[in-house]
Amino acid sequence: AQKITQTQPGMFVQEKEAVTLDCTYDTSDPSYGLFWYKQPSSGEMIFLIYQGSYDQQNATEGRYSLNFQKARKSANLVISASQLGDSAMYFCAMREGKNQGGKLIFGQGTELSVKP
Amino acid sequence: EPEVTQTPSHQVTQMGQEVILRCVPISNHLYFYWYRQILGQKVEFLVSFYNNEISEKSEIFDDQFSVERPDGSNFTLKIRSTKLEDSAMYFCASSEPDTQYFGPGTRLTVL
C-alpha cells in the first residue's frame, strides 16, 4: 500500500487565488512527521512546512499552511495568494517514528501551474 | 543562510565506470542522507548516515553503492560500476533534528 498518496497529478490556479494540494498518508505509528517540499523546474528540493503528529495546531509558514486532519490521515497544503513563482512540483513526505534521522517517504507529487 | 551543497551539478559517465558524488551538509547537522529521483518519478530514499555509520538503507542501496564521510565536512556517495538505470538526480540532505534540507542535486547520466 502507498504510504503517501497525492491524487492530483496536476493543478491550475489563477494568480492571487488560494489553492489546496491534497496529501493522504498511511501509518500505524503514533509518532510521525509530515513535510511539504517544492521542486521548481530548476530541480532543487525546497522545504516548505512541517507538521508533527502530536502538534495540536496546524502549521503555518507565511503563505503556506498545512490542513492537518489526523482522523482522516490527510495533510493538505494550502497556498494563499498564489504567485507565478509558485508554479512547481510539490511533494508531500512522511517520516515515521520518533527517531531523528528517519528516512522520508515521498508521494508522487502534484504539478502546480499558476496562471496570470 | 546555511545550505547543503553538491558537486558536480551534472555528471556524465559510461556504463561500468565508478562515480563519486559529493555533498557538503549544513555544518551543525548530524544526520545525512542520499535520495534519488529518476526523471518524472518520485523521490526515493537510498541511505541515511549518523555517527559515522549507515543507520538505514533501502533495497536500492546494494553492494554497488557506498557512502563515506572522509572528513569533517564532506559526505560522498560512490557507485562502483554504474548501470544505465542509475541515471537519475541524486540529492543529498542533512538534518538536525527533524527537517531535512536538500542540496541542489547532481544529475547523473549513464551512457
Coordinates of N, CA, C and O in Angstrom, one line a residue, chain A residues 2 4 35 37 39 42-45 47 50 91 95 98-104 106-108, chain B residues 31 33 35 37 41-43 45 48 55-56 89 91 95-104:
Chain A
Q2 N 0.4 2.3 -0.7 CA 1.1 3.5 -0.7 C 1.1 4.1 0.6 O 0.1 4.2 1.3
I4 N 2.2 7.4 1.1 CA 1.9 8.8 0.8 C 1.2 8.8 -0.5 O 1.7 8.3 -1.5
F35 N 5.8 16.5 5.9 CA 6.6 17.6 5.3 C 6.0 17.9 3.9 O 5.5 17.0 3.2
Y37 N 7.5 19.7 0.3 CA 8.7 20.3 -0.4 C 8.2 20.8 -1.8 O 7.3 20.3 -2.4
Q39 N 9.5 21.7 -5.7 CA 10.6 21.4 -6.7 C 10.3 22.2 -7.9 O 9.5 21.8 -8.8
S42 N 14.0 24.1 -12.0 CA 15.5 24.0 -11.9 C 15.9 22.8 -11.1 O 17.1 22.4 -11.1
G43 N 15.0 22.1 -10.4 CA 15.3 20.8 -9.9 C 15.6 20.7 -8.4 O 15.5 19.6 -7.8
E44 N 15.9 21.8 -7.7 CA 16.2 21.7 -6.3 C 14.9 21.4 -5.5 O 13.8 21.6 -5.9
M45 N 15.1 20.8 -4.3 CA 14.0 20.5 -3.4 C 14.0 21.5 -2.2 O 15.0 21.6 -1.5
F47 N 12.4 23.0 1.2 CA 11.5 22.7 2.3 C 10.5 23.8 2.5 O 10.9 25.0 2.5
Y50 N 6.4 21.9 8.0 CA 6.4 20.6 8.7 C 5.3 20.6 9.7 O 4.9 21.6 10.4
F91 N 5.8 18.1 -3.4 CA 5.8 16.8 -2.9 C 5.5 16.8 -1.4 O 6.0 17.6 -0.6
R95 N 7.8 11.1 7.6 CA 8.9 10.4 8.4 C 8.1 9.7 9.5 O 7.4 10.3 10.3
K98 N 9.6 8.3 16.1 CA 10.1 9.5 16.8 C 11.5 9.7 16.5 O 12.1 10.8 16.8
N99 N 12.2 8.7 15.9 CA 13.6 8.8 15.8 C 14.0 10.0 14.9 O 13.5 10.1 13.8
Q100 N 15.0 10.7 15.4 CA 15.6 11.7 14.5 C 16.4 10.9 13.4 O 16.9 9.9 13.7
G101 N 16.4 11.5 12.3 CA 17.2 10.9 11.3 C 16.5 9.8 10.5 O 17.1 9.1 9.7
G102 N 15.2 9.7 10.7 CA 14.4 8.7 9.9 C 14.3 9.1 8.4 O 14.2 10.3 8.1
K103 N 14.1 8.1 7.6 CA 14.0 8.4 6.1 C 12.7 9.1 5.8 O 11.7 8.9 6.6
L104 N 12.6 9.9 4.8 CA 11.4 10.4 4.3 C 10.8 9.5 3.2 O 11.6 9.0 2.3
F106 N 8.2 9.8 0.1 CA 7.6 10.8 -0.7 C 6.4 10.3 -1.5 O 6.3 9.1 -1.8
G107 N 5.5 11.2 -1.7 CA 4.4 11.0 -2.7 C 4.8 11.2 -4.1 O 6.0 11.6 -4.3
Q108 N 3.9 11.0 -5.0 CA 4.2 11.1 -6.4 C 4.3 12.6 -6.9 O 4.9 12.9 -8.0
Chain B
Y31 N 22.8 14.3 10.9 CA 22.2 13.2 10.1 C 22.3 13.6 8.6 O 22.0 14.7 8.2
Y33 N 21.8 12.1 4.4 CA 21.0 11.2 3.6 C 21.4 11.4 2.1 O 21.8 12.4 1.7
Y35 N 19.2 10.6 -1.5 CA 17.9 10.2 -2.2 C 18.2 10.3 -3.7 O 19.2 10.9 -4.1
Q37 N 16.1 10.6 -7.6 CA 14.8 10.8 -8.3 C 15.0 10.5 -9.8 O 15.7 11.3 -10.5
Q41 N 9.7 10.8 -11.8 CA 9.2 9.9 -10.8 C 9.4 10.5 -9.4 O 9.9 11.6 -9.3
K42 N 8.9 9.8 -8.4 CA 9.0 10.4 -7.1 C 10.4 10.2 -6.5 O 11.3 9.5 -7.0
V43 N 10.7 11.0 -5.4 CA 12.0 10.9 -4.8 C 12.0 9.6 -3.9 O 11.1 9.3 -3.2
F45 N 14.3 7.2 -1.2 CA 15.4 7.1 -0.2 C 16.4 6.1 -0.6 O 16.1 5.0 -1.0
S48 N 20.7 6.5 5.0 CA 20.9 7.6 6.0 C 22.2 7.2 6.8 O 22.6 6.0 6.9
S55 N 22.8 4.2 9.1 CA 21.7 3.9 10.1 C 20.6 3.2 9.4 O 19.9 2.4 10.1
E56 N 20.4 3.5 8.1 CA 19.3 2.8 7.4 C 19.6 2.8 5.9 O 20.2 3.8 5.4
M89 N 18.5 12.0 -10.8 CA 19.0 13.1 -10.0 C 19.3 12.5 -8.6 O 18.4 11.9 -8.0
F91 N 20.1 13.5 -4.7 CA 20.0 14.5 -3.7 C 20.7 14.1 -2.4 O 20.4 13.0 -1.9
S95 N 20.0 16.9 8.3 CA 19.0 17.4 9.3 C 19.6 17.5 10.7 O 20.5 16.8 11.0
E96 N 18.9 18.3 11.5 CA 19.2 18.5 12.9 C 18.1 19.3 13.5 O 18.2 20.6 13.4
P97 N 17.1 18.8 14.2 CA 16.9 17.3 14.3 C 15.9 16.7 13.3 O 16.1 15.6 12.8
D98 N 14.9 17.5 12.9 CA 13.8 16.8 12.2 C 13.8 17.2 10.7 O 13.6 16.3 9.9
T99 N 13.9 18.4 10.4 CA 13.6 18.8 9.0 C 14.9 18.5 8.1 O 16.0 19.0 8.5
Q100 N 14.7 17.8 7.0 CA 15.8 17.5 6.1 C 15.8 18.6 5.1 O 14.9 18.9 4.4
Y101 N 17.0 19.2 5.0 CA 17.3 20.2 3.9 C 18.1 19.6 2.8 O 19.1 18.9 3.1
F102 N 17.6 19.8 1.6 CA 18.2 19.1 0.5 C 19.2 20.0 -0.3 O 19.0 21.3 -0.3
G103 N 20.2 19.4 -0.8 CA 21.1 20.1 -1.8 C 20.4 20.3 -3.1 O 19.3 19.7 -3.4
P104 N 21.1 20.9 -4.0 CA 20.5 21.2 -5.4 C 20.5 20.0 -6.3 O 19.9 20.0 -7.3

